[in-house]
């Protein structure tokens, strides 16, 4: 069953760091069969607090999504954003 990684970003201090993070994280996501479906496009908040950036990534299954997030390569990419943005990530199993 497919799984979806949903990330909302808050308190972006330097948009250039998001680009650096994405350059390092994208190959890792692909390695674990992730497909980026939405990243940083136009957002219309209709309920709740707005987020300046939302990312949606599809994985083949929950296991691949978790392996990607916990991989040493992805953890290294995350260091780029340390202190530069806050983020909320959930991995949701598809229906």
mmCIF file with all atom_site columns, C-alpha atoms in Angstrom:
data_model
loop_
_atom_site.group_PDB
_atom_site.id
_atom_site.type_symbol
_atom_site.label_atom_id
_atom_site.label_alt_id
_atom_site.label_comp_id
_atom_site.label_asym_id
_atom_site.label_entity_id
_atom_site.label_seq_id
_atom_site.pdbx_PDB_ins_code
_atom_site.Cartn_x
_atom_site.Cartn_y
_atom_site.Cartn_z
_atom_site.occupancy
_atom_site.B_iso_or_equiv
_atom_site.pdbx_formal_charge
_atom_site.auth_seq_id
_atom_site.auth_comp_id
_atom_site.auth_asym_id
_atom_site.auth_atom_id
_atom_site.pdbx_PDB_model_num
ATOM 1  C CA . UNK A 1 1  ? 0.000  0.000  0.000  1.00 0.00 ? 1  UNK A CA 1
ATOM 2  C CA . UNK A 1 2  ? 1.391  3.416  -0.943 1.00 0.00 ? 2  UNK A CA 1
ATOM 3  C CA . UNK A 1 3  ? 2.477  5.883  1.707  1.00 0.00 ? 3  UNK A CA 1
ATOM 4  C CA . UNK A 1 4  ? 2.626  9.662  1.550  1.00 0.00 ? 4  UNK A CA 1
ATOM 5  C CA . UNK A 1 5  ? 5.150  11.881 3.252  1.00 0.00 ? 5  UNK A CA 1
ATOM 6  C CA . UNK A 1 6  ? 3.523  15.227 4.024  1.00 0.00 ? 6  UNK A CA 1
ATOM 7  C CA . UNK A 1 7  ? 5.756  18.050 5.202  1.00 0.00 ? 7  UNK A CA 1
ATOM 8  C CA . UNK A 1 8  ? 4.696  21.581 6.079  1.00 0.00 ? 8  UNK A CA 1
ATOM 9  C CA . UNK A 1 9  ? 7.336  24.209 6.659  1.00 0.00 ? 9  UNK A CA 1
ATOM 10 C CA . UNK A 1 10 ? 7.129  27.175 8.999  1.00 0.00 ? 10 UNK A CA 1
ATOM 11 C CA . UNK A 1 11 ? 9.406  30.028 9.998  1.00 0.00 ? 11 UNK A CA 1
ATOM 12 C CA . UNK A 1 12 ? 11.550 29.992 6.858  1.00 0.00 ? 12 UNK A CA 1
ATOM 13 C CA . UNK A 1 13 ? 14.593 32.109 7.610  1.00 0.00 ? 13 UNK A CA 1
ATOM 14 C CA . UNK A 1 14 ? 16.518 31.718 4.339  1.00 0.00 ? 14 UNK A CA 1
ATOM 15 C CA . UNK A 1 15 ? 14.848 30.276 1.208  1.00 0.00 ? 15 UNK A CA 1
ATOM 16 C CA . UNK A 1 16 ? 18.298 29.496 -0.255 1.00 0.00 ? 16 UNK A CA 1
ATOM 17 C CA . UNK A 1 17 ? 18.792 26.852 2.425  1.00 0.00 ? 17 UNK A CA 1
ATOM 18 C CA . UNK A 1 18 ? 15.607 25.099 1.280  1.00 0.00 ? 18 UNK A CA 1
ATOM 19 C CA . UNK A 1 19 ? 17.175 24.809 -2.183 1.00 0.00 ? 19 UNK A CA 1
ATOM 20 C CA . UNK A 1 20 ? 20.402 23.392 -0.727 1.00 0.00 ? 20 UNK A CA 1
ATOM 21 C CA . UNK A 1 21 ? 18.428 20.937 1.390  1.00 0.00 ? 21 UNK A CA 1
ATOM 22 C CA . UNK A 1 22 ? 16.321 19.871 -1.634 1.00 0.00 ? 22 UNK A CA 1
ATOM 23 C CA . UNK A 1 23 ? 19.425 19.314 -3.776 1.00 0.00 ? 23 UNK A CA 1
ATOM 24 C CA . UNK A 1 24 ? 20.841 16.963 -1.153 1.00 0.00 ? 24 UNK A CA 1
ATOM 25 C CA . UNK A 1 25 ? 17.542 15.270 -0.174 1.00 0.00 ? 25 UNK A CA 1
ATOM 26 C CA . UNK A 1 26 ? 16.080 14.655 -3.662 1.00 0.00 ? 26 UNK A CA 1
ATOM 27 C CA . UNK A 1 27 ? 18.521 11.878 -4.684 1.00 0.00 ? 27 UNK A CA 1
ATOM 28 C CA . UNK A 1 28 ? 17.929 10.126 -1.354 1.00 0.00 ? 28 UNK A CA 1
ATOM 29 C CA . UNK A 1 29 ? 14.165 10.280 -1.844 1.00 0.00 ? 29 UNK A CA 1
ATOM 30 C CA . UNK A 1 30 ? 14.556 8.769  -5.327 1.00 0.00 ? 30 UNK A CA 1
ATOM 31 C CA . UNK A 1 31 ? 16.828 6.036  -3.930 1.00 0.00 ? 31 UNK A CA 1
ATOM 32 C CA . UNK A 1 32 ? 13.934 4.889  -1.729 1.00 0.00 ? 32 UNK A CA 1
ATOM 33 C CA . UNK A 1 33 ? 11.416 5.001  -4.617 1.00 0.00 ? 33 UNK A CA 1
ATOM 34 C CA . UNK A 1 34 ? 9.944  8.323  -3.577 1.00 0.00 ? 34 UNK A CA 1
ATOM 35 C CA . UNK A 1 35 ? 8.156  10.501 -6.119 1.00 0.00 ? 35 UNK A CA 1
ATOM 36 C CA . UNK A 1 36 ? 7.751  14.185 -5.323 1.00 0.00 ? 36 UNK A CA 1
ATOM 37 C CA . UNK A 1 37 ? 4.145  15.072 -6.174 1.00 0.00 ? 37 UNK A CA 1
ATOM 38 C CA . UNK A 1 38 ? 4.065  18.648 -4.846 1.00 0.00 ? 38 UNK A CA 1
ATOM 39 C CA . UNK A 1 39 ? 6.818  20.920 -3.626 1.00 0.00 ? 39 UNK A CA 1
ATOM 40 C CA . UNK A 1 40 ? 6.642  24.610 -2.883 1.00 0.00 ? 40 UNK A CA 1
ATOM 41 C CA . UNK A 1 41 ? 3.921  25.543 -5.368 1.00 0.00 ? 41 UNK A CA 1
ATOM 42 C CA . UNK A 1 42 ? 0.985  27.872 -4.848 1.00 0.00 ? 42 UNK A CA 1
ATOM 43 C CA . UNK A 1 43 ? -0.891 27.198 -1.613 1.00 0.00 ? 43 UNK A CA 1
ATOM 44 C CA . UNK A 1 44 ? -4.387 28.273 -0.578 1.00 0.00 ? 44 UNK A CA 1
ATOM 45 C CA . UNK A 1 45 ? -5.039 27.737 3.130  1.00 0.00 ? 45 UNK A CA 1
ATOM 46 C CA . UNK A 1 46 ? -8.748 27.157 3.685  1.00 0.00 ? 46 UNK A CA 1
ATOM 47 C CA . UNK A 1 47 ? -8.576 25.964 7.324  1.00 0.00 ? 47 UNK A CA 1
ATOM 48 C CA . UNK A 1 48 ? -5.969 26.236 10.059 1.00 0.00 ? 48 UNK A CA 1
ATOM 49 C CA . UNK A 1 49 ? -2.691 28.118 10.099 1.00 0.00 ? 49 UNK A CA 1
ATOM 50 C CA . UNK A 1 50 ? -1.029 28.829 6.767  1.00 0.00 ? 50 UNK A CA 1
ATOM 51 C CA . UNK A 1 51 ? 2.295  27.243 5.851  1.00 0.00 ? 51 UNK A CA 1
ATOM 52 C CA . UNK A 1 52 ? 4.603  28.968 3.374  1.00 0.00 ? 52 UNK A CA 1
ATOM 53 C CA . UNK A 1 53 ? 5.696  25.610 1.921  1.00 0.00 ? 53 UNK A CA 1
ATOM 54 C CA . UNK A 1 54 ? 4.151  22.139 1.682  1.00 0.00 ? 54 UNK A CA 1
ATOM 55 C CA . UNK A 1 55 ? 5.750  19.023 0.215  1.00 0.00 ? 55 UNK A CA 1
ATOM 56 C CA . UNK A 1 56 ? 3.963  15.792 -0.744 1.00 0.00 ? 56 UNK A CA 1
ATOM 57 C CA . UNK A 1 57 ? 6.026  12.701 -1.596 1.00 0.00 ? 57 UNK A CA 1
ATOM 58 C CA . UNK A 1 58 ? 4.623  9.322  -2.633 1.00 0.00 ? 58 UNK A CA 1
ATOM 59 C CA . UNK A 1 59 ? 6.438  6.117  -1.658 1.00 0.00 ? 59 UNK A CA 1
ATOM 60 C CA . UNK A 1 60 ? 5.693  2.542  -2.681 1.00 0.00 ? 60 UNK A CA 1
ATOM 61 C CA . UNK A 1 61 ? 4.959  1.635  0.926  1.00 0.00 ? 61 UNK A CA 1
ATOM 62 C CA . UNK A 1 62 ? 5.327  2.792  4.531  1.00 0.00 ? 62 UNK A CA 1
ATOM 63 C CA . UNK A 1 63 ? 8.552  0.842  4.982  1.00 0.00 ? 63 UNK A CA 1
ATOM 64 C CA . UNK A 1 64 ? 10.317 2.694  2.125  1.00 0.00 ? 64 UNK A CA 1
ATOM 65 C CA . UNK A 1 65 ? 9.116  6.051  3.452  1.00 0.00 ? 65 UNK A CA 1
ATOM 66 C CA . UNK A 1 66 ? 10.463 5.308  6.927  1.00 0.00 ? 66 UNK A CA 1
ATOM 67 C CA . UNK A 1 67 ? 13.725 3.891  5.608  1.00 0.00 ? 67 UNK A CA 1
ATOM 68 C CA . UNK A 1 68 ? 14.237 7.055  3.579  1.00 0.00 ? 68 UNK A CA 1
ATOM 69 C CA . UNK A 1 69 ? 13.607 9.359  6.514  1.00 0.00 ? 69 UNK A CA 1
ATOM 70 C CA . UNK A 1 70 ? 15.849 7.351  8.845  1.00 0.00 ? 70 UNK A CA 1
ATOM 71 C CA . UNK A 1 71 ? 18.653 6.807  6.325  1.00 0.00 ? 71 UNK A CA 1
ATOM 72 C CA . UNK A 1 72 ? 22.069 8.324  7.106  1.00 0.00 ? 72 UNK A CA 1
ATOM 73 C CA . UNK A 1 73 ? 21.954 10.180 3.775  1.00 0.00 ? 73 UNK A CA 1
ATOM 74 C CA . UNK A 1 74 ? 18.642 11.876 4.562  1.00 0.00 ? 74 UNK A CA 1
ATOM 75 C CA . UNK A 1 75 ? 19.689 12.684 8.105  1.00 0.00 ? 75 UNK A CA 1
ATOM 76 C CA . UNK A 1 76 ? 22.754 14.400 6.615  1.00 0.00 ? 76 UNK A CA 1
ATOM 77 C CA . UNK A 1 77 ? 20.520 16.467 4.303  1.00 0.00 ? 77 UNK A CA 1
ATOM 78 C CA . UNK A 1 78 ? 18.394 17.498 7.284  1.00 0.00 ? 78 UNK A CA 1
ATOM 79 C CA . UNK A 1 79 ? 21.409 19.155 8.912  1.00 0.00 ? 79 UNK A CA 1
ATOM 80 C CA . UNK A 1 80 ? 21.212 21.892 6.256  1.00 0.00 ? 80 UNK A CA 1
ATOM 81 C CA . UNK A 1 81 ? 17.863 23.021 7.647  1.00 0.00 ? 81 UNK A CA 1
ATOM 82 C CA . UNK A 1 82 ? 18.903 22.875 11.287 1.00 0.00 ? 82 UNK A CA 1
ATOM 83 C CA . UNK A 1 83 ? 17.825 26.210 12.741 1.00 0.00 ? 83 UNK A CA 1
ATOM 84 C CA . UNK A 1 84 ? 16.844 27.582 9.323  1.00 0.00 ? 84 UNK A CA 1
ATOM 85 C CA . UNK A 1 85 ? 13.241 26.363 9.253  1.00 0.00 ? 85 UNK A CA 1
ATOM 86 C CA . UNK A 1 86 ? 10.739 24.462 11.348 1.00 0.00 ? 86 UNK A CA 1
ATOM 87 C CA . UNK A 1 87 ? 8.864  21.614 9.791  1.00 0.00 ? 87 UNK A CA 1
ATOM 88 C CA . UNK A 1 88 ? 6.061  19.182 10.594 1.00 0.00 ? 88 UNK A CA 1
ATOM 89 C CA . UNK A 1 89 ? 6.293  15.798 8.843  1.00 0.00 ? 89 UNK A CA 1
ATOM 90 C CA . UNK A 1 90 ? 3.781  12.971 8.814  1.00 0.00 ? 90 UNK A CA 1
ATOM 91 C CA . UNK A 1 91 ? 3.893  9.747  6.842  1.00 0.00 ? 91 UNK A CA 1
ATOM 92 C CA . UNK A 1 92 ? 0.387  8.583  6.000  1.00 0.00 ? 92 UNK A CA 1
ATOM 93 C CA . UNK A 1 93 ? -0.566 5.221  4.547  1.00 0.00 ? 93 UNK A CA 1
ATOM 94 C CA . UNK A 1 94 ? -2.758 5.466  1.450  1.00 0.00 ? 94 UNK A CA 1
ATOM 95 C CA . UNK A 1 95 ? -6.210 3.946  1.041  1.00 0.00 ? 95 UNK A CA 1
#
